[in-house]
PDB file of C-alpha atoms in Angstrom:
ATOM      1  CA  UNK A   1     -28.664 -12.488  32.245  1.00 79.00           C
ATOM      2  CA  UNK A   2     -25.413 -14.361  31.988  1.00 86.00           C
ATOM      3  CA  UNK A   3     -23.473 -16.404  34.479  1.00 91.00           C
ATOM      4  CA  UNK A   4     -20.810 -19.062  34.756  1.00 95.00           C
ATOM      5  CA  UNK A   5     -20.438 -21.846  37.274  1.00 96.00           C
ATOM      6  CA  UNK A   6     -17.049 -23.340  37.945  1.00 97.00           C
ATOM      7  CA  UNK A   7     -17.224 -26.813  39.439  1.00 94.00           C
ATOM      8  CA  UNK A   8     -14.696 -27.234  42.217  1.00 92.00           C
ATOM      9  CA  UNK A   9     -13.086 -24.337  44.019  1.00 94.00           C
ATOM     10  CA  UNK A  10      -9.889 -26.399  44.385  1.00 96.00           C
ATOM     11  CA  UNK A  11      -8.455 -29.009  42.040  1.00 97.00           C
ATOM     12  CA  UNK A  12      -5.257 -30.986  42.653  1.00 97.00           C
ATOM     13  CA  UNK A  13      -3.403 -32.911  39.969  1.00 97.00           C
ATOM     14  CA  UNK A  14      -0.011 -34.566  39.880  1.00 97.00           C
ATOM     15  CA  UNK A  15       2.754 -33.084  37.770  1.00 97.00           C
ATOM     16  CA  UNK A  16       2.493 -34.604  34.296  1.00 97.00           C
ATOM     17  CA  UNK A  17      -1.169 -35.551  34.682  1.00 97.00           C
ATOM     18  CA  UNK A  18      -4.145 -34.231  32.737  1.00 98.00           C
ATOM     19  CA  UNK A  19      -5.601 -30.942  33.909  1.00 98.00           C
ATOM     20  CA  UNK A  20      -9.389 -30.571  33.628  1.00 98.00           C
ATOM     21  CA  UNK A  21     -11.142 -27.486  35.002  1.00 98.00           C
ATOM     22  CA  UNK A  22     -14.906 -27.439  34.538  1.00 98.00           C
ATOM     23  CA  UNK A  23     -17.070 -24.487  33.564  1.00 97.00           C
ATOM     24  CA  UNK A  24     -20.748 -24.327  32.689  1.00 97.00           C
ATOM     25  CA  UNK A  25     -22.343 -21.172  31.393  1.00 95.00           C
ATOM     26  CA  UNK A  26     -25.786 -19.674  31.186  1.00 93.00           C
ATOM     27  CA  UNK A  27     -26.625 -17.124  28.517  1.00 88.00           C
ATOM     28  CA  UNK A  28     -29.829 -16.074  26.793  1.00 84.00           C
ATOM     29  CA  UNK A  29     -27.867 -14.863  23.764  1.00 85.00           C
ATOM     30  CA  UNK A  30     -24.886 -16.313  21.887  1.00 85.00           C
ATOM     31  CA  UNK A  31     -21.918 -15.944  24.197  1.00 88.00           C
ATOM     32  CA  UNK A  32     -18.260 -15.236  24.108  1.00 90.00           C
ATOM     33  CA  UNK A  33     -16.415 -17.411  26.619  1.00 93.00           C
ATOM     34  CA  UNK A  34     -13.044 -16.858  28.246  1.00 94.00           C
ATOM     35  CA  UNK A  35     -10.528 -18.494  30.527  1.00 97.00           C
ATOM     36  CA  UNK A  36      -8.205 -16.287  32.558  1.00 96.00           C
ATOM     37  CA  UNK A  37      -5.354 -17.236  34.899  1.00 96.00           C
ATOM     38  CA  UNK A  38      -4.310 -15.288  37.995  1.00 94.00           C
ATOM     39  CA  UNK A  39      -1.031 -15.837  39.829  1.00 91.00           C
ATOM     40  CA  UNK A  40      -0.742 -14.682  43.463  1.00 86.00           C
ATOM     41  CA  UNK A  41      -0.853 -10.903  43.891  1.00 80.00           C
ATOM     42  CA  UNK A  42      -1.127 -10.343  40.171  1.00 85.00           C
ATOM     43  CA  UNK A  43      -3.817  -9.357  37.709  1.00 87.00           C
ATOM     44  CA  UNK A  44      -5.548 -11.684  35.290  1.00 92.00           C
ATOM     45  CA  UNK A  45      -4.028 -12.966  32.079  1.00 93.00           C
ATOM     46  CA  UNK A  46      -6.144 -14.187  29.179  1.00 93.00           C
ATOM     47  CA  UNK A  47      -5.516 -17.863  28.381  1.00 95.00           C
ATOM     48  CA  UNK A  48      -8.003 -18.268  25.548  1.00 94.00           C
ATOM     49  CA  UNK A  49     -11.279 -16.978  24.146  1.00 92.00           C
ATOM     50  CA  UNK A  50     -14.187 -18.508  22.225  1.00 92.00           C
ATOM     51  CA  UNK A  51     -15.874 -16.180  19.733  1.00 87.00           C
ATOM     52  CA  UNK A  52     -18.153 -18.528  17.758  1.00 79.00           C
ATOM     53  CA  UNK A  53     -15.542 -19.638  15.254  1.00 78.00           C
ATOM     54  CA  UNK A  54     -13.922 -23.008  16.009  1.00 87.00           C
ATOM     55  CA  UNK A  55     -15.427 -24.863  18.954  1.00 91.00           C
ATOM     56  CA  UNK A  56     -12.007 -26.121  20.051  1.00 95.00           C
ATOM     57  CA  UNK A  57      -9.954 -23.136  21.143  1.00 95.00           C
ATOM     58  CA  UNK A  58      -6.223 -23.316  21.726  1.00 95.00           C
ATOM     59  CA  UNK A  59      -4.609 -20.904  24.127  1.00 95.00           C
ATOM     60  CA  UNK A  60      -1.290 -20.090  25.669  1.00 94.00           C
ATOM     61  CA  UNK A  61       0.852 -22.404  27.802  1.00 93.00           C
ATOM     62  CA  UNK A  62      -0.598 -25.546  26.194  1.00 96.00           C
ATOM     63  CA  UNK A  63      -4.171 -25.008  27.410  1.00 97.00           C
ATOM     64  CA  UNK A  64      -7.246 -25.553  25.294  1.00 97.00           C
ATOM     65  CA  UNK A  65     -11.010 -25.493  25.804  1.00 97.00           C
ATOM     66  CA  UNK A  66     -13.964 -26.895  23.915  1.00 96.00           C
ATOM     67  CA  UNK A  67     -17.276 -25.104  23.520  1.00 95.00           C
ATOM     68  CA  UNK A  68     -20.181 -27.553  23.771  1.00 95.00           C
ATOM     69  CA  UNK A  69     -23.478 -25.810  23.240  1.00 92.00           C
ATOM     70  CA  UNK A  70     -25.572 -28.903  23.995  1.00 93.00           C
ATOM     71  CA  UNK A  71     -23.928 -29.185  27.407  1.00 94.00           C
ATOM     72  CA  UNK A  72     -23.508 -25.403  27.946  1.00 95.00           C
ATOM     73  CA  UNK A  73     -19.927 -26.178  28.894  1.00 96.00           C
ATOM     74  CA  UNK A  74     -16.503 -24.694  28.238  1.00 97.00           C
ATOM     75  CA  UNK A  75     -14.071 -26.923  30.122  1.00 98.00           C
ATOM     76  CA  UNK A  76     -10.352 -26.099  30.200  1.00 98.00           C
ATOM     77  CA  UNK A  77      -7.794 -28.858  29.647  1.00 98.00           C
ATOM     78  CA  UNK A  78      -4.060 -29.365  29.436  1.00 98.00           C
ATOM     79  CA  UNK A  79      -2.542 -32.765  28.648  1.00 97.00           C
ATOM     80  CA  UNK A  80       0.361 -32.576  31.081  1.00 97.00           C
ATOM     81  CA  UNK A  81       0.496 -30.350  34.158  1.00 97.00           C
ATOM     82  CA  UNK A  82       3.602 -28.383  35.102  1.00 96.00           C
ATOM     83  CA  UNK A  83       4.414 -26.981  38.513  1.00 96.00           C
ATOM     84  CA  UNK A  84       4.220 -23.505  36.982  1.00 95.00           C
ATOM     85  CA  UNK A  85       0.510 -24.069  36.214  1.00 96.00           C
ATOM     86  CA  UNK A  86      -0.376 -23.677  39.895  1.00 96.00           C
ATOM     87  CA  UNK A  87      -2.654 -20.624  39.984  1.00 96.00           C
ATOM     88  CA  UNK A  88      -6.276 -19.483  40.116  1.00 96.00           C
ATOM     89  CA  UNK A  89      -8.294 -19.983  36.938  1.00 97.00           C
ATOM     90  CA  UNK A  90     -11.394 -18.016  36.064  1.00 97.00           C
ATOM     91  CA  UNK A  91     -14.029 -18.867  33.480  1.00 97.00           C
ATOM     92  CA  UNK A  92     -15.963 -15.873  32.148  1.00 94.00           C
ATOM     93  CA  UNK A  93     -18.787 -15.041  29.744  1.00 92.00           C
ATOM     94  CA  UNK A  94     -19.958 -12.042  27.777  1.00 87.00           C
ATOM     95  CA  UNK A  95     -22.566 -11.412  25.145  1.00 78.00           C
ATOM     96  CA  UNK A  96     -21.348 -11.808  21.591  1.00 73.00           C
ATOM     97  CA  UNK A  97     -19.758  -8.540  20.512  1.00 71.00           C
ATOM     98  CA  UNK A  98     -20.052  -7.208  24.072  1.00 71.00           C
ATOM     99  CA  UNK A  99     -16.658  -8.184  25.429  1.00 67.00           C
ATOM    100  CA  UNK A 100     -16.629  -4.889  27.299  1.00 73.00           C
ATOM    101  CA  UNK A 101     -18.935  -6.503  29.874  1.00 80.00           C
ATOM    102  CA  UNK A 102     -17.423  -9.741  31.160  1.00 88.00           C
ATOM    103  CA  UNK A 103     -18.986 -11.824  33.937  1.00 91.00           C
ATOM    104  CA  UNK A 104     -16.499 -13.943  35.863  1.00 94.00           C
ATOM    105  CA  UNK A 105     -16.960 -17.189  37.745  1.00 95.00           C
ATOM    106  CA  UNK A 106     -15.718 -17.653  41.296  1.00 95.00           C
ATOM    107  CA  UNK A 107     -12.530 -19.315  40.206  1.00 96.00           C
ATOM    108  CA  UNK A 108     -10.807 -22.663  40.643  1.00 97.00           C
ATOM    109  CA  UNK A 109      -7.477 -22.892  42.382  1.00 97.00           C
ATOM    110  CA  UNK A 110      -5.242 -25.447  40.697  1.00 97.00           C
ATOM    111  CA  UNK A 111      -2.678 -27.231  42.865  1.00 97.00           C
ATOM    112  CA  UNK A 112       0.095 -29.257  41.257  1.00 97.00           C
ATOM    113  CA  UNK A 113       1.445 -32.164  43.301  1.00 96.00           C
ATOM    114  CA  UNK A 114       5.090 -33.189  42.780  1.00 93.00           C
TER     115      UNK A 114
ATOM    116  CA  UNK T   1       3.785  -2.356  25.618  1.00 55.00           C
ATOM    117  CA  UNK T   2       4.576  -1.535  29.241  1.00 76.00           C
ATOM    118  CA  UNK T   3       1.377  -3.038  30.583  1.00 92.00           C
ATOM    119  CA  UNK T   4      -1.358  -1.643  32.806  1.00 95.00           C
ATOM    120  CA  UNK T   5       0.054   0.058  35.886  1.00 96.00           C
ATOM    121  CA  UNK T   6      -1.791   0.528  39.160  1.00 97.00           C
ATOM    122  CA  UNK T   7      -0.763   2.599  42.144  1.00 97.00           C
ATOM    123  CA  UNK T   8      -0.518   1.960  45.013  1.00 97.00           C
ATOM    124  CA  UNK T   9      -0.195  -1.816  45.154  1.00 95.00           C
ATOM    125  CA  UNK T  10      -1.380  -1.886  48.736  1.00 96.00           C
ATOM    126  CA  UNK T  11      -3.381   0.581  50.818  1.00 97.00           C
ATOM    127  CA  UNK T  12      -4.207   0.243  54.493  1.00 97.00           C
ATOM    128  CA  UNK T  13      -6.552   2.797  55.967  1.00 97.00           C
ATOM    129  CA  UNK T  14      -8.944   3.328  58.827  1.00 96.00           C
ATOM    130  CA  UNK T  15     -12.674   3.033  58.402  1.00 96.00           C
ATOM    131  CA  UNK T  16     -14.198   6.350  57.389  1.00 97.00           C
ATOM    132  CA  UNK T  17     -11.177   7.648  55.508  1.00 97.00           C
ATOM    133  CA  UNK T  18     -11.164   8.469  51.801  1.00 97.00           C
ATOM    134  CA  UNK T  19      -8.851   6.620  49.418  1.00 98.00           C
ATOM    135  CA  UNK T  20      -7.906   7.159  45.786  1.00 98.00           C
ATOM    136  CA  UNK T  21      -6.354   4.666  43.390  1.00 97.00           C
ATOM    137  CA  UNK T  22      -4.731   5.356  40.059  1.00 98.00           C
ATOM    138  CA  UNK T  23      -4.621   3.289  36.889  1.00 98.00           C
ATOM    139  CA  UNK T  24      -2.417   3.965  33.865  1.00 97.00           C
ATOM    140  CA  UNK T  25      -3.603   1.914  30.880  1.00 96.00           C
ATOM    141  CA  UNK T  26      -1.576   0.700  27.938  1.00 94.00           C
ATOM    142  CA  UNK T  27      -0.951   3.856  25.950  1.00 91.00           C
ATOM    143  CA  UNK T  28      -2.907   3.095  22.771  1.00 88.00           C
ATOM    144  CA  UNK T  29      -5.898   1.592  24.619  1.00 92.00           C
ATOM    145  CA  UNK T  30      -8.963   3.810  24.709  1.00 91.00           C
ATOM    146  CA  UNK T  31     -11.099   1.559  26.916  1.00 93.00           C
ATOM    147  CA  UNK T  32     -10.474   1.332  30.643  1.00 95.00           C
ATOM    148  CA  UNK T  33     -12.274  -0.880  33.148  1.00 95.00           C
ATOM    149  CA  UNK T  34     -12.448  -1.117  36.936  1.00 96.00           C
ATOM    150  CA  UNK T  35     -13.239  -4.361  38.763  1.00 95.00           C
ATOM    151  CA  UNK T  36     -13.431  -5.360  42.406  1.00 96.00           C
ATOM    152  CA  UNK T  37     -12.294  -8.777  43.586  1.00 94.00           C
ATOM    153  CA  UNK T  38     -13.008 -10.033  47.090  1.00 93.00           C
ATOM    154  CA  UNK T  39     -11.410 -13.083  48.664  1.00 89.00           C
ATOM    155  CA  UNK T  40     -12.515 -16.309  47.019  1.00 86.00           C
ATOM    156  CA  UNK T  41     -14.474 -14.565  44.287  1.00 90.00           C
ATOM    157  CA  UNK T  42     -13.929 -13.631  40.686  1.00 92.00           C
ATOM    158  CA  UNK T  43     -13.612 -10.013  39.607  1.00 93.00           C
ATOM    159  CA  UNK T  44     -16.858  -8.027  39.598  1.00 93.00           C
ATOM    160  CA  UNK T  45     -17.350  -5.294  37.031  1.00 92.00           C
ATOM    161  CA  UNK T  46     -17.607  -1.776  38.486  1.00 94.00           C
ATOM    162  CA  UNK T  47     -17.405   0.646  35.569  1.00 94.00           C
ATOM    163  CA  UNK T  48     -15.742   1.363  32.258  1.00 91.00           C
ATOM    164  CA  UNK T  49     -14.644   4.269  30.114  1.00 94.00           C
ATOM    165  CA  UNK T  50     -14.354   4.787  26.396  1.00 92.00           C
ATOM    166  CA  UNK T  51     -11.803   7.586  26.214  1.00 93.00           C
ATOM    167  CA  UNK T  52     -12.981  10.106  28.843  1.00 93.00           C
ATOM    168  CA  UNK T  53     -16.643   9.037  28.743  1.00 93.00           C
ATOM    169  CA  UNK T  54     -17.903   6.769  31.518  1.00 92.00           C
ATOM    170  CA  UNK T  55     -20.211   4.467  29.568  1.00 90.00           C
ATOM    171  CA  UNK T  56     -21.478   2.049  32.181  1.00 87.00           C
ATOM    172  CA  UNK T  57     -21.615   1.764  35.951  1.00 89.00           C
ATOM    173  CA  UNK T  58     -22.526  -1.294  37.962  1.00 89.00           C
ATOM    174  CA  UNK T  59     -25.068  -1.022  40.754  1.00 86.00           C
ATOM    175  CA  UNK T  60     -22.165  -2.193  42.945  1.00 81.00           C
ATOM    176  CA  UNK T  61     -20.765   1.310  42.519  1.00 84.00           C
ATOM    177  CA  UNK T  62     -22.472   3.068  45.409  1.00 86.00           C
ATOM    178  CA  UNK T  63     -22.579   6.845  45.860  1.00 91.00           C
ATOM    179  CA  UNK T  64     -19.369   6.607  47.868  1.00 95.00           C
ATOM    180  CA  UNK T  65     -17.485   5.452  44.778  1.00 95.00           C
ATOM    181  CA  UNK T  66     -16.481   7.730  41.933  1.00 95.00           C
ATOM    182  CA  UNK T  67     -14.283   7.116  38.933  1.00 96.00           C
ATOM    183  CA  UNK T  68     -12.822   9.600  36.518  1.00 96.00           C
ATOM    184  CA  UNK T  69     -10.746   9.574  33.384  1.00 96.00           C
ATOM    185  CA  UNK T  70     -10.399  13.280  32.685  1.00 91.00           C
ATOM    186  CA  UNK T  71      -8.173  13.267  29.621  1.00 87.00           C
ATOM    187  CA  UNK T  72      -8.881   9.809  28.357  1.00 86.00           C
ATOM    188  CA  UNK T  73      -5.572   8.499  29.625  1.00 91.00           C
ATOM    189  CA  UNK T  74      -5.111   7.536  33.288  1.00 96.00           C
ATOM    190  CA  UNK T  75      -8.075   6.958  35.573  1.00 97.00           C
ATOM    191  CA  UNK T  76      -8.713   7.365  39.285  1.00 97.00           C
ATOM    192  CA  UNK T  77     -11.119   5.480  41.525  1.00 97.00           C
ATOM    193  CA  UNK T  78     -12.045   7.220  44.771  1.00 97.00           C
ATOM    194  CA  UNK T  79     -13.843   5.662  47.711  1.00 97.00           C
ATOM    195  CA  UNK T  80     -15.236   8.064  50.268  1.00 97.00           C
ATOM    196  CA  UNK T  81     -15.987   7.180  53.899  1.00 96.00           C
ATOM    197  CA  UNK T  82     -14.548   3.686  53.547  1.00 96.00           C
ATOM    198  CA  UNK T  83     -16.307   0.759  55.206  1.00 95.00           C
ATOM    199  CA  UNK T  84     -15.088  -2.696  56.233  1.00 94.00           C
ATOM    200  CA  UNK T  85     -16.853  -4.210  53.241  1.00 94.00           C
ATOM    201  CA  UNK T  86     -14.719  -2.156  50.871  1.00 96.00           C
ATOM    202  CA  UNK T  87     -11.716  -4.348  51.652  1.00 96.00           C
ATOM    203  CA  UNK T  88     -10.860  -6.001  48.351  1.00 96.00           C
ATOM    204  CA  UNK T  89      -8.492  -6.055  45.419  1.00 95.00           C
ATOM    205  CA  UNK T  90      -9.329  -3.330  42.916  1.00 96.00           C
ATOM    206  CA  UNK T  91      -8.304  -4.294  39.396  1.00 95.00           C
ATOM    207  CA  UNK T  92      -7.941  -2.084  36.373  1.00 96.00           C
ATOM    208  CA  UNK T  93      -7.913  -3.327  32.791  1.00 95.00           C
ATOM    209  CA  UNK T  94      -7.610  -1.687  29.404  1.00 94.00           C
ATOM    210  CA  UNK T  95      -8.296  -2.649  25.816  1.00 92.00           C
ATOM    211  CA  UNK T  96      -8.470  -1.232  22.335  1.00 88.00           C
ATOM    212  CA  UNK T  97     -11.868   0.145  21.431  1.00 76.00           C
ATOM    213  CA  UNK T  98     -12.762  -2.385  18.771  1.00 71.00           C
ATOM    214  CA  UNK T  99     -14.690  -5.562  19.501  1.00 68.00           C
ATOM    215  CA  UNK T 100     -12.818  -8.789  20.097  1.00 70.00           C
ATOM    216  CA  UNK T 101      -9.927  -7.015  21.708  1.00 80.00           C
ATOM    217  CA  UNK T 102      -8.737  -8.629  24.937  1.00 84.00           C
ATOM    218  CA  UNK T 103      -8.697  -6.806  28.236  1.00 89.00           C
ATOM    219  CA  UNK T 104      -5.223  -6.462  29.736  1.00 92.00           C
ATOM    220  CA  UNK T 105      -5.207  -6.383  33.524  1.00 93.00           C
ATOM    221  CA  UNK T 106      -2.968  -4.579  35.959  1.00 95.00           C
ATOM    222  CA  UNK T 107      -1.713  -6.221  39.149  1.00 93.00           C
ATOM    223  CA  UNK T 108      -4.343  -4.485  41.246  1.00 94.00           C
ATOM    224  CA  UNK T 109      -4.503  -2.370  44.390  1.00 96.00           C
ATOM    225  CA  UNK T 110      -5.230  -4.312  47.567  1.00 96.00           C
ATOM    226  CA  UNK T 111      -7.271  -2.232  50.006  1.00 97.00           C
ATOM    227  CA  UNK T 112      -7.425  -3.188  53.671  1.00 97.00           C
ATOM    228  CA  UNK T 113      -9.787  -1.337  56.010  1.00 96.00           C
ATOM    229  CA  UNK T 114      -8.853  -1.397  59.697  1.00 91.00           C
TER     230      UNK T 114
END
């Protein structure tokens, strides 16, 4: 069975500050890992995806995430927060080569303070 | 690429009524997925289609739920005898059939049961 745990249902950062959203995964087989963003009343948009190639994955909008197998983590970071980054962020996991079956975390709402 | 389209965006109905939602995937995508998202949670997988074949169904999909994709293009999700617990956002996503292809999400249908 696979699962992800997102630490912190709400995170607040000041505009221009580092964004760090934490995600730990559990998987009995090599995983694919994802970060999605959801703006209010909209669907999810893929930010980035880890597929066992490079452990540091760069995504859209300046976000990146690092796969750390020893820590079973896949934390999302952005060096400098913008007001437009305010949204809900979901970490997700699937089995390798089974990205038709994605398991999502509960989400972290990111608030950007002016 | 016109994106995944869902209709209606909002549905309010009385308990016990039947409701049907429609999803139009991106035209060249042969995989189509349905998810349910309740308040404060991440999306939960319900079912998915490869062309017109329904390949997997979650145990969350009770007998009151049925999904179809008759010609391998648009899909419908019907809920019979709705209950209060069915109130949620129902998300549709589509992807190409090959592995490592991202799922593209629609903006969802928000169902409210009175």
